[in-house]
Amino acid sequence: MTVEKMPETITVREALRDAMAEEMRQNPNVFLMGEEVAEYQGAYKVSQGLLEEFGSKRVIDTPITEAGFAGVGVGAAFGGLSPIVEFMTFNFSMQAIDQIINSAAKTLYMSGGQMGCPIVFRGPNGSAARVGAQHSQCFASWYAHCPGLKVVSPYNAIDAKGLLKAAIRDPNPVVFLENELLYGQRFEAPPSGSDFILPIGKAHIERPGKDVTLVGFSIMVGYALEAAEELAKEGIDVEVINLRSLRPLDLETIFESVRKTNHCVTLEEGFPYAGIGSELSAQIMEHMFDFLDAPVLRVTAKDVPLPYAANLERLAIPRSPEIVQAVKNVLYNA
Amino acid sequence: MSSKNLKNSPLSPSLENLYKAYESMYLIRRFEEKAGQLYGMGFIAGFCHLYIGQEAVVIGLQQAVTTNDSIITSYRDHGHMLACDMSPGGVMAELTGRSGGYSKGKGGSMHMFSREKKFYGGHGIVGAQVPIGTGLALAHQYKNDNGICFTYMGDGGSNQGQMFEAFNMAALWKLPVLYIIENNLYAMGTSLDRHAAVTDLSTRGSAQGIPGKSVDGMDYLAMREAALEAASYVRSGKGPFVLEAKTYRYRGHSMSDPAKYRSKEEVEDIKSHHDPLSILEAEILRQGGDKDHLESITKDVKKKIDAAVEFAKESPEPSESELFTDILV
Ligand SMILES: Cc1ncc(C[n+]2csc(CCOP(=O)(O)OP(=O)(O)O)c2C)c(N)n1
Ligand SMILES: [Mg+2]
C-alpha cells in the first residue's frame, strides 16, 4: 500500500512570522515595532513568539501614534537599522503617510543618493469583514503611485515568506500590503531553508491559460483562480497572473501573456478611479494595442466608501462571480 | 473626590436626578449586554466595542450638557448616543446593519451620527475626533451660540499627535471645548503605564496651559460634579479644560478580544467594589431612596431594550440602491 504524501502546508500568518524571525536571526539590525506587536503577539497574531525569542529591545510595542512611530522608523533606518514597522491595519497608515512618502520615499533622491532608507512598512490592507468604511480600504494604488517606494502584496504563504524576506533585505523603503482574510488560510509551504527569497518586481503565473489573462494581487488572486475553475467548465482557458509586486511592475510577464491571450481583465479590491487597474490597462494599451482583441476590463470595488450592511458590502467588494462575468464580457461571450 | 462631600453642596442632586441617572446608566448596561448577545448570535458583525463599566462617565457628563452643546467620541460610542437620547432601536438597528439604523445600516457600530441630537460620531480612527471636536467648538465660538463641545477620547487616544495639535489651537483661541479622557487603563492590550510616559492624564494639556482634573469615573456623583464645574469653566469663555475620568471596561476591547492581558481578579475586584451601578444604587438607598422603585426602573428599561432588539432584528436591510447614495451631497 502506498501512502500518498500530502504537501506540507502553513498559514500566511505563519509564513510572515517565519520570514521576520529568520531575518531577525540573520541581521541584528532588524527589529519590529508597532501597536500590540510584542506582548499581545500582534493584533492579528502575526508576530507570535517574536517577543519571546528576540526580547523587548527588538520587538517593540508602540503607543497609538502612527505618524510618530513611522517617523521614528525612518530615522532609525537613516541611522543604520532595518526597521519593520507594523501598522495594525493600513487604514491607520494614513496617519503616517507623510513620513512614508515625504521622508522614506524621497530622501534618497533629495540627498543625491546619500540617504537610503531600508525600512518595511507592513500590515493588513484591503477589506476585512463588516468593519465599515474607515477600516476597509485598499491602499495599493496610493502607495504604488509614488517613486522611491517599492510596493509588494503577497497572495499565498510562499509569496508572504519569500517577498517579506526580500523586503527586509531590500535597501529601499518597501510597503508590504497583507490581507487579514488570508492570514488564516493554509497554502503549500515555502521551500525550507532560510535563504529562500522571491525577487521583488517579478510576477508569477499561478495558472497558465490561452484565452484570457487575469491580472491581480493579494486576495483577488484566490478569487481569480476560483473564477478560472468555473470558466474552465465552460471551455474558457484562463491564465492567472499573481502580480506580487505593484512597484516595480513586471510588465514583461503581463505583456507576454496578453500577446498570447489577446484579452485581459485586471482585478483589485481598490476603488476603480486611478487604481492599479488603470495603470495596467494604460500600459497594456500603450504597448500591446495591436495584440488586443478587446479593451482591457477592470474588476474593482465599487466607487463608494465600504458600507457596513451585509447586503451592501457584498455588492461593493468584487468576488469571483464578477470576475467570471468580466471574462465573458471581454470575450464578447456574455 | 468622594461623593460624601457632596451632601450639602449646592451641586448635590435631587433623589429624582439620581433615579434618572440610574435609569440612563442601566439603559446603557442593558443595551450593551444585549448587543453582546446579538453579536454572539451573528446579528452584529465586525468590530463592536462595548461600554460596560464606563456608564457613569457619560451620564455624569450629560448632566452638564445644555441645548446647543455638541458631542463627539470614538468608536466606543453606544453609551454616548444613548446618553444623547438617541433611540436605542435606531442605534441597535445600526449595529445589525439595517435600514432603521441611524446611518441606514451603512455606518455600523463605530459610525453613527445624529444632527438632531448634536451627536457628531462615532469615529474609528483613534484620535481623529479630537481635532474635529475642537472644530465644532470653533463653530460654537464663531456663532456665539453659548454651546460647548464635549470631546471624548480614550487613554490610548490621548497619545496621538493630533490631540496635542488640537489642544494647542484650542488653548490659543480659547475655544469652548471640554476634553474628556476616558481612562479605562488599557488601549486594546496595552496598559496605561506601557503606553504613556506620564500616567496622570489630567495633565495632557499642561504644555498648552490647559487646566485639568482627574475624577473617579465609576462614581456618578463625582463625575456629575466635576462635569458641571468643568463645563461652566469652558462655557465662561476661559478656553478648554481636560477632564480625566478614571474608569474601567469590563469586556474585552472589542468582541474579538479575549483580554488575556489582565487578570480575572483585577476585573472581579472592579466589578464587586467599583461597579458604577452598584455605587449609585447604594447612594440612592443611603439618601432614602426606594429599592422597589429601582426595580421598576430596571423592569421598564429591560422592556425598552427588548423592543429595541426586536426592531433591530425586524428592520429590513437597506435597499440595494442605497449603495450609491450619500457619497456627495
Ligand atoms: C489611528 C488608529 N490606530 C489604531 C487603531 C486600532 N485601534 C482601535 S481602538 C485602539 C485602542 C484605543 O484605546 P483607547 O484610546 O484607550 O480607547 P478604548 O478602546 O480603551 O476606549 C486601537 C489601537 C485605530 N482604530 N486607529
Ligand atoms: Mg482605553
XYZ file of C-alpha atoms in Angstrom, chain A residues 35-36 38-40 43-44 61-67 88 91-92 95 129-135 180 302-316, chain B residues 43-47 94-97 105-108 110-111 123-126 156-157 159-160 162 187-190 194-195 257-258 261 317-320 322-324 327:
82
model
C 0.943 48.594 18.121
C 0.442 45.349 20.056
C 5.068 42.392 21.364
C 3.097 41.304 24.413
C -0.184 40.783 22.566
C -3.401 42.329 16.871
C -3.799 39.530 14.305
C 5.112 47.860 21.480
C 4.399 51.438 20.474
C 1.677 53.778 21.667
C -1.104 54.552 19.165
C 0.942 57.204 17.431
C 1.392 56.183 13.811
C 2.846 59.425 12.493
C -2.259 47.356 12.830
C -6.066 52.180 7.279
C -4.033 53.642 10.131
C -1.898 58.911 9.944
C -15.257 41.601 7.018
C -18.005 44.016 8.078
C -15.759 46.632 9.650
C -17.101 49.587 7.726
C -15.648 52.387 5.636
C -12.808 53.581 7.867
C -11.364 50.099 8.385
C -6.362 39.986 7.042
C -17.500 49.863 -6.326
C -16.738 53.556 -6.275
C -18.202 54.045 -2.792
C -16.909 54.038 0.795
C -17.357 50.494 2.082
C -20.826 50.047 3.615
C -21.343 48.071 6.829
C -24.654 46.399 5.962
C -24.109 42.793 4.903
C -26.061 43.030 1.656
C -24.406 46.275 0.554
C -20.937 45.053 1.482
C -21.459 42.020 -0.748
C -22.292 44.343 -3.620
C -19.351 46.650 -3.007
C -26.793 39.607 14.042
C -23.894 42.025 14.534
C -20.507 41.619 12.861
C -17.160 43.305 12.502
C -15.887 45.499 15.308
C -27.333 50.260 13.004
C -25.438 47.543 14.831
C -27.379 44.946 12.883
C -26.792 46.856 9.639
C -27.030 50.452 8.087
C -24.150 51.970 6.169
C -22.048 53.019 9.152
C -22.159 50.229 11.718
C -18.388 52.722 15.079
C -20.026 55.237 12.783
C -15.069 57.810 14.786
C -12.992 54.750 14.005
C -9.572 56.321 13.711
C -8.043 56.687 17.151
C -4.637 55.347 24.255
C -6.059 58.045 22.014
C -1.129 59.903 22.892
C -1.968 60.821 19.314
C -3.288 65.344 16.516
C -5.534 50.778 24.970
C -6.515 47.466 23.475
C -3.950 45.149 25.161
C -1.524 47.852 26.250
C 3.179 50.804 28.971
C 1.810 53.426 26.574
C -10.548 40.354 22.235
C -10.305 37.681 24.953
C -3.543 40.818 29.313
C -31.605 45.552 5.189
C -31.001 48.793 3.283
C -32.233 48.672 -0.281
C -29.548 47.973 -2.846
C -28.502 52.822 -1.120
C -25.082 51.603 -2.204
C -24.585 54.659 -4.388
C -21.412 59.938 -1.491
